[in-house]
XYZ file of C-alpha atoms in Angstrom:
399
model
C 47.039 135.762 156.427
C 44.426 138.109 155.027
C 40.923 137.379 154.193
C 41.677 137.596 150.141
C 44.797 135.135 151.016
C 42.064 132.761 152.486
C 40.019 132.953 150.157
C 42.231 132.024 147.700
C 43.648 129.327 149.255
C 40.220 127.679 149.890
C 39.023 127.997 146.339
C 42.770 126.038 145.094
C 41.695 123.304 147.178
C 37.962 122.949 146.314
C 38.975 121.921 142.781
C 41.630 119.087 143.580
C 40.044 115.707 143.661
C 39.311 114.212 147.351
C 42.556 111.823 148.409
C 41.250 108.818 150.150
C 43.145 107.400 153.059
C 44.972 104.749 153.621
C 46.168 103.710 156.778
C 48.912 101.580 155.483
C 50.693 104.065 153.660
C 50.201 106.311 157.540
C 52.161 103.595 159.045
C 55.099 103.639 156.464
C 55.521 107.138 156.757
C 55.529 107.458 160.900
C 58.115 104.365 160.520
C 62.334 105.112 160.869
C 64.029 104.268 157.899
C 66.275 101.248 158.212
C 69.727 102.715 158.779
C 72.068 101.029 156.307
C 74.572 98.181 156.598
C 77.971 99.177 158.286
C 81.231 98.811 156.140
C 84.427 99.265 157.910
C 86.639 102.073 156.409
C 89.773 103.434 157.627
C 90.084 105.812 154.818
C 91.312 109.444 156.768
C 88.043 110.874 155.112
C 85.602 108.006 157.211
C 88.180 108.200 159.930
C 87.406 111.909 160.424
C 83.715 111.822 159.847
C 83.666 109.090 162.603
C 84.955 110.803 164.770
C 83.161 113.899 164.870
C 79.450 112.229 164.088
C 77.318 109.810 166.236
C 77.774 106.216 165.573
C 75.164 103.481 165.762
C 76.356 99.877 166.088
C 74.364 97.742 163.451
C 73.154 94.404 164.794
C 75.519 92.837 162.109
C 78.967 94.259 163.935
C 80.323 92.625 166.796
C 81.698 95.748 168.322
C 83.921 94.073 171.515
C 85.424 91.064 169.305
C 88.837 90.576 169.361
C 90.947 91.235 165.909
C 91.512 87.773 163.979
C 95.315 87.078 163.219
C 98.216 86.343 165.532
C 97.526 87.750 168.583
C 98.924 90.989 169.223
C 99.392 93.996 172.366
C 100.441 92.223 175.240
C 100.504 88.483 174.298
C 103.196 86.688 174.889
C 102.456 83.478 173.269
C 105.589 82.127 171.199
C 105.173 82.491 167.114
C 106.978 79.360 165.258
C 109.648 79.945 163.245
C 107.442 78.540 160.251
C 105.898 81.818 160.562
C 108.612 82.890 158.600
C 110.971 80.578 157.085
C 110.197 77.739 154.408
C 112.585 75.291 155.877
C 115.474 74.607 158.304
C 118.581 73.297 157.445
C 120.744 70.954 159.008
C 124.461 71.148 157.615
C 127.645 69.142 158.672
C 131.061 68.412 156.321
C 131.852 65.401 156.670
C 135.375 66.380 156.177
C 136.171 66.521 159.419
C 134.633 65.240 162.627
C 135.473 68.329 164.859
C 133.002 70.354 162.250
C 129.704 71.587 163.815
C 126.431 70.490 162.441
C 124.782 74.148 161.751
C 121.393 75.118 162.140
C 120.151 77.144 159.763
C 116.580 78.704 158.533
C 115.943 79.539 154.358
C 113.276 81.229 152.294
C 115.066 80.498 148.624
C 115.751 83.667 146.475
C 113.621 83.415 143.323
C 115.312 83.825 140.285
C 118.451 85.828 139.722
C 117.133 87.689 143.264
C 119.888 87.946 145.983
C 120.325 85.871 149.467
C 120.677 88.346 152.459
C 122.638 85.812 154.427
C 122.384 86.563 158.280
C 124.709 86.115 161.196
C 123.240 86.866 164.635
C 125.173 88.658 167.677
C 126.498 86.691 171.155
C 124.368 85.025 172.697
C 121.274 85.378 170.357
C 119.920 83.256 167.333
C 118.971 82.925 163.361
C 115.616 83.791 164.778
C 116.704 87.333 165.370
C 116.746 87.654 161.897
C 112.828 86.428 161.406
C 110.804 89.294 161.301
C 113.072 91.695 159.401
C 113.613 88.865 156.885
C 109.587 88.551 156.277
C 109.789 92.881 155.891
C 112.520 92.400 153.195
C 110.617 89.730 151.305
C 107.360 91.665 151.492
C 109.581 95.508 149.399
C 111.792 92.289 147.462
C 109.869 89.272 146.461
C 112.387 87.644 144.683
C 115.037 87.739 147.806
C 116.229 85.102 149.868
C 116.934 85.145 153.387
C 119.647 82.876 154.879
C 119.725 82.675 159.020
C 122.289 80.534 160.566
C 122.600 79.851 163.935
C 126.321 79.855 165.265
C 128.195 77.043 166.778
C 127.424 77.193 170.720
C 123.894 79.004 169.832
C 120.236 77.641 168.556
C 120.618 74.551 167.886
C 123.536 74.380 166.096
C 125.240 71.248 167.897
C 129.165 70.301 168.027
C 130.653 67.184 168.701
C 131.711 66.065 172.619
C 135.237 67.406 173.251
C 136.832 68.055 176.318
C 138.492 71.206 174.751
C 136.598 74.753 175.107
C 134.214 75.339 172.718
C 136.190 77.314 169.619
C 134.426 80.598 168.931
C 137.187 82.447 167.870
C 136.149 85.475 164.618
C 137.925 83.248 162.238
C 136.109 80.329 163.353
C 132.941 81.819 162.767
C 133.868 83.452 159.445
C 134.183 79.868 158.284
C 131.212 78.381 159.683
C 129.762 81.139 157.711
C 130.910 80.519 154.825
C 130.776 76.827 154.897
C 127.197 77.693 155.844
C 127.003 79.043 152.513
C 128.276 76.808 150.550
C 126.772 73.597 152.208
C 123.605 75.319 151.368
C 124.459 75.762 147.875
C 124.945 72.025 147.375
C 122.085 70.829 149.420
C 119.440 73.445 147.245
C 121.022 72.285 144.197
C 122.095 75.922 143.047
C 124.223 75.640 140.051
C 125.604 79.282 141.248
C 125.689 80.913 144.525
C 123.397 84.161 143.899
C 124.222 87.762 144.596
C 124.646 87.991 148.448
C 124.385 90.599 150.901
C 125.891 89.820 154.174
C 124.171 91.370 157.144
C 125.557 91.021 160.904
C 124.121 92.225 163.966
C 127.141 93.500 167.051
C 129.506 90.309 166.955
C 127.813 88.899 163.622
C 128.805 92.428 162.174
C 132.651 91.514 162.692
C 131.770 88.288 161.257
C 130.608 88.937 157.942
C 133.501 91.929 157.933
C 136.260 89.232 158.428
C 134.405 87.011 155.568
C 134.109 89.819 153.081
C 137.591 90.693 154.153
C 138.835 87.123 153.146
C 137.527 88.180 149.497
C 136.130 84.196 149.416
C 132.708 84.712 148.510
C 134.503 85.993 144.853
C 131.964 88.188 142.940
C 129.301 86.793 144.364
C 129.494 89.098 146.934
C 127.873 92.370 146.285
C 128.374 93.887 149.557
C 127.877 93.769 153.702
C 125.764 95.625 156.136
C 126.669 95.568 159.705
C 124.064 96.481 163.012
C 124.756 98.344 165.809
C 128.972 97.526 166.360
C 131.597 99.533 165.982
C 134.983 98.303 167.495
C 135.431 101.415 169.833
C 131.961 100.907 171.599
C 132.175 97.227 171.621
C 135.664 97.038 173.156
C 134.279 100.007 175.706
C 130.895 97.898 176.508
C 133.165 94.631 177.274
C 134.133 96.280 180.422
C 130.732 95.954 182.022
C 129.826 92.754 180.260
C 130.434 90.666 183.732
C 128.185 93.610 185.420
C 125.070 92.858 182.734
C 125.620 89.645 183.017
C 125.688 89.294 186.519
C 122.173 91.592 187.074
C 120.464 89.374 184.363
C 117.884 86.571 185.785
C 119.801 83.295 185.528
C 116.715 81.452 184.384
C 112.569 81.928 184.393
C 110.042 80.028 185.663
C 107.846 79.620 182.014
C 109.116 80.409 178.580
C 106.445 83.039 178.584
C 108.172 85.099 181.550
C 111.532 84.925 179.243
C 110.126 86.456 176.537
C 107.524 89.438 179.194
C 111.350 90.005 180.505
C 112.737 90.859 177.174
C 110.250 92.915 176.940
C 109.973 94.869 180.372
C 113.498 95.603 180.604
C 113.489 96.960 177.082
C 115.774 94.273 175.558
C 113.615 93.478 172.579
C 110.933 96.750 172.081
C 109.426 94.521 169.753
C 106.758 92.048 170.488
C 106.840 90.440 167.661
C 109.891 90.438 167.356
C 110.518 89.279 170.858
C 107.842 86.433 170.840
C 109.627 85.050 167.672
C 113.568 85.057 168.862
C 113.280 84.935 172.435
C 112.388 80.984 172.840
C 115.365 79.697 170.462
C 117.906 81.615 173.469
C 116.494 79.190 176.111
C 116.178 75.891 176.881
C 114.313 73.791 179.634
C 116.536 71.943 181.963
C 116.270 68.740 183.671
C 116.676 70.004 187.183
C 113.211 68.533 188.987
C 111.733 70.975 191.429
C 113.812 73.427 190.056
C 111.687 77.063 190.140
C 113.262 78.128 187.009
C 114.037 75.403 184.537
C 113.956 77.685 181.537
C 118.007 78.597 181.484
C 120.261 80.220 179.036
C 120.847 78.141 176.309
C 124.375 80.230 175.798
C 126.896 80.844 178.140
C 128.296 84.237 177.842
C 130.414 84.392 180.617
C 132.230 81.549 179.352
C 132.869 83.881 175.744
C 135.123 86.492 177.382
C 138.361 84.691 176.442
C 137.212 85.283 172.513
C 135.548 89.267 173.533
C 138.724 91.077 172.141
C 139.309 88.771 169.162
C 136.088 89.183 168.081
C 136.574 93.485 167.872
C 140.158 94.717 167.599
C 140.914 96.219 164.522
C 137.026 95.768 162.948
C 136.911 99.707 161.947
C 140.236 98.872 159.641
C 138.640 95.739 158.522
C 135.307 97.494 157.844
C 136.327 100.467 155.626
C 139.444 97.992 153.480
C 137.211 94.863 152.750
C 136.001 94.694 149.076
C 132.259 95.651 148.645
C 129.559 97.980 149.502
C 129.438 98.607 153.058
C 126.141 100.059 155.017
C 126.447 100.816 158.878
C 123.349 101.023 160.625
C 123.384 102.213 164.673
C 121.272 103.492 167.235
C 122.884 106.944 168.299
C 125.998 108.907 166.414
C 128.217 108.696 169.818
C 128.858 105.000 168.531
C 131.239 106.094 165.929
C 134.724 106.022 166.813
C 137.236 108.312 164.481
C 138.349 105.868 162.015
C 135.022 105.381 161.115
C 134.002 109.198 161.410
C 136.468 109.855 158.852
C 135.840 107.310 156.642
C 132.111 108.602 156.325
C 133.011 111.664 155.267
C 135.222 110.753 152.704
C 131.573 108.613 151.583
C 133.553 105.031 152.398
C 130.396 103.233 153.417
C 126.614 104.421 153.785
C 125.683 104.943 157.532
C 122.044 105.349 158.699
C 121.089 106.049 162.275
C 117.831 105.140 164.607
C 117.964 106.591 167.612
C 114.446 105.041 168.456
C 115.939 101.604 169.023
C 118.119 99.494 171.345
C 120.907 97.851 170.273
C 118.906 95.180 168.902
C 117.619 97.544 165.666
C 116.561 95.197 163.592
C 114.391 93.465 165.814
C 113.582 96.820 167.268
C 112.334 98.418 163.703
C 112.473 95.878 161.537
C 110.290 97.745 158.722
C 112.851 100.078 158.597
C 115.976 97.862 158.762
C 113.814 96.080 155.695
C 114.172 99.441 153.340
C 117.615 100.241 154.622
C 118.679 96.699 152.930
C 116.836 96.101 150.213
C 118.068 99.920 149.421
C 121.222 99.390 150.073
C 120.538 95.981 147.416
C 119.513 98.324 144.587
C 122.594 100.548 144.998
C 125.456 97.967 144.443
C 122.777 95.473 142.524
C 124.915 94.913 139.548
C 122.044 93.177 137.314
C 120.743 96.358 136.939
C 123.715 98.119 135.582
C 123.849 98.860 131.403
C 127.650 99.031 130.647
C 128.190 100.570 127.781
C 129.475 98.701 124.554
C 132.901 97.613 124.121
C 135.126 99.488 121.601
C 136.236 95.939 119.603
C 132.742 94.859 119.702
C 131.812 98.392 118.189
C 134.964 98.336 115.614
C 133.920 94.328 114.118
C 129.982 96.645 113.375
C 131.988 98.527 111.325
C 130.670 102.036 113.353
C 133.614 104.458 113.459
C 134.789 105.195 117.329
């Protein structure tokens, strides 16, 4: 600085007032400003800023607390079936004392919405159905989900008989639809609603030979089937006795059922798996016994009723009245009836190849859309027919 800058400078400051000093205002100044409070945001914009700044825990944030809700990652701790249903069902007809009294779970419809009515696959449960049910109900609040278990599964219980246990496809096509109709009654329903019929590998050929029976009347608006197609199926019988044969005949806790669904892959689900796996087993009365928790369903003793349940399902399938949606896990399930009969645009087909066999337990979000999509499309409520020419002709409006 040069001596006339200096000058300068000193005579500015000789003619602004003296400032006194004050120590408490020194302290403020020297002091860090309190940061401010933390608010969790998982916008992209805060996720992004996160992760390329420095972040300072505020004494208000508990940084190693466990999330609050069901627990999640590698729990295996069973969720009721409350979780997701409003009530279970107990149904008999009286009508004859050979009929089954069937298990069943319900969330009503609501209004004119429609009942997805459920039928699992061998040796599962109306608990498969749980989580995918909550997923529809969360895209369609008015829908109703109706999951049976079947005669010889759950706890669905038959009278004592020294006779095999009947679980032949048009056995089951009756218990569902008696299902259906013994809910009706007991709900009061002065109609049935609009139904969609959804069946997972041998509850797919079930709801195909109901639909095929043309009972339901209109009320049926159409059927989806999971992961079955009668080529496959009949195929995958052959090394039924080898599966069954490598899986564990029982486990030592309820929780190792459900880790072992899990482990091998079965269920890719937790949720899912924590939910459906329990209602499969049941706890024996063998004392000492290292692994009380059992199968609650024979499969082995099934095989007599294996080809019944699949011959001729394609045929069935594509004839039946109704729209028809078939979802799989891979393409090489199709056999050539049904090939052909998607592209002439018979039925809707969707694949996953991310899941198992079990694919709506697997990705039940996306099982939800594929249904309550497949709802919208053959959803008659929400067709506007066009005027009748009598009704135009009485208006006096020429035609």
């Amino acid at each position: 600085m040069s001596d006339l800058q200096k000058a300068w400078a000193k005579n500015r400051l000789s003619a602004l007032p003296p400032e006194s000093f004050d120590e408490m205002e020194e302290d403020e100044t020297d002091r860090v400003p309190e940061l401010p409070e933390h608010f969790d945001d998982d916008s992209s914009s805060a996720s992004s800023a996160s992760s390329t700044g420095t972040v300072i825990p505020s004494p208000s944030q508990n940084l190693f607390a466990r999330p609050q809700g069901a627990p999640r990652g590698r729990s295996l701790q069973q969720i009721p079936w409350t979780t997701y249903f409003e009530r279970e069902l107990f149904l008999h007809d009286p009508s004859s004392p050979t009929n089954p009294t069937i298990h069943a779970y319900l969330n009503s419809p609501v209004g004119k919405g429609p009942l997805f009515v459920m039928h699992h696959g061998a040796g599962s449960s109306g608990l498969s159905f749980a989580v995918v049910g909550d997923e529809i109900r969360k895209r369609l609040p008015s829908a109703g989900i109706l999951s049976l278990d079947a005669r010889g599964h759950g706890s669905t219980t038959t009278a004592p008989s020294s006779e095999p246990l009947g679980l032949s496809l048009e056995t089951l096509a009756a218990d569902l639809l008696s299902t259906i109709l013994m809910t009706q009654k007991e709900m009061k329903w002065s109609e049935l609603p609009p139904i969609i019929l959804v069946g997972h590998s041998l509850g797919g050929a079930v709801v195909t030979e109901l639909a095929k029976t043309g009972k339901l009347g209109n009320a049926l608006l159409g059927y989806a089937v999971l992961d079955v197609v009668e080529g496959s199926a009949i195929d995958a019988l052959q090394s039924m006795h080898t599966y069954l044969s490598t899986r564990p005949p029982g486990f030592p806790t309820l929780e190792a059922g459900i880790d072992w669904h899990i482990r091998t892959r079965t269920i890719r689900n937790s949720l899912s798996a924590r939910t459906s796996v329990p209602a499969l087993l049941t706890l024996s009365d063998g004392v000492g016994d290292p692994r009380p928790w059992k199968w609650r369903t024979d499969l082995g003793a099934t095989q007599p009723f294996w080809e019944n349940w699949f011959v001729g399902l394609s045929r069935k399938f594509l004839g039946a009245r109704g729209g028809k949606l078939l979802l799989l896990a891979g393409t090489d399930r199709l056999d050539t009836e049904l090939t052909i009969g998607q592209m002439q645009g018979k039925y809707s087909l969707q694949i996953f190849p991310e899941a198992g066999h079990f694919i709506h337990e697997d990705l039940p979000e996306k099982t939800a859309i594929s249904l309550v999509d497949f709802h919208k499309r053959n959803d008659r409520s929400a067709l506007v027919l066009p005027p009748k020419v009598s009704d135009l002709l009485k208006q006096g409006k020429k035609v």
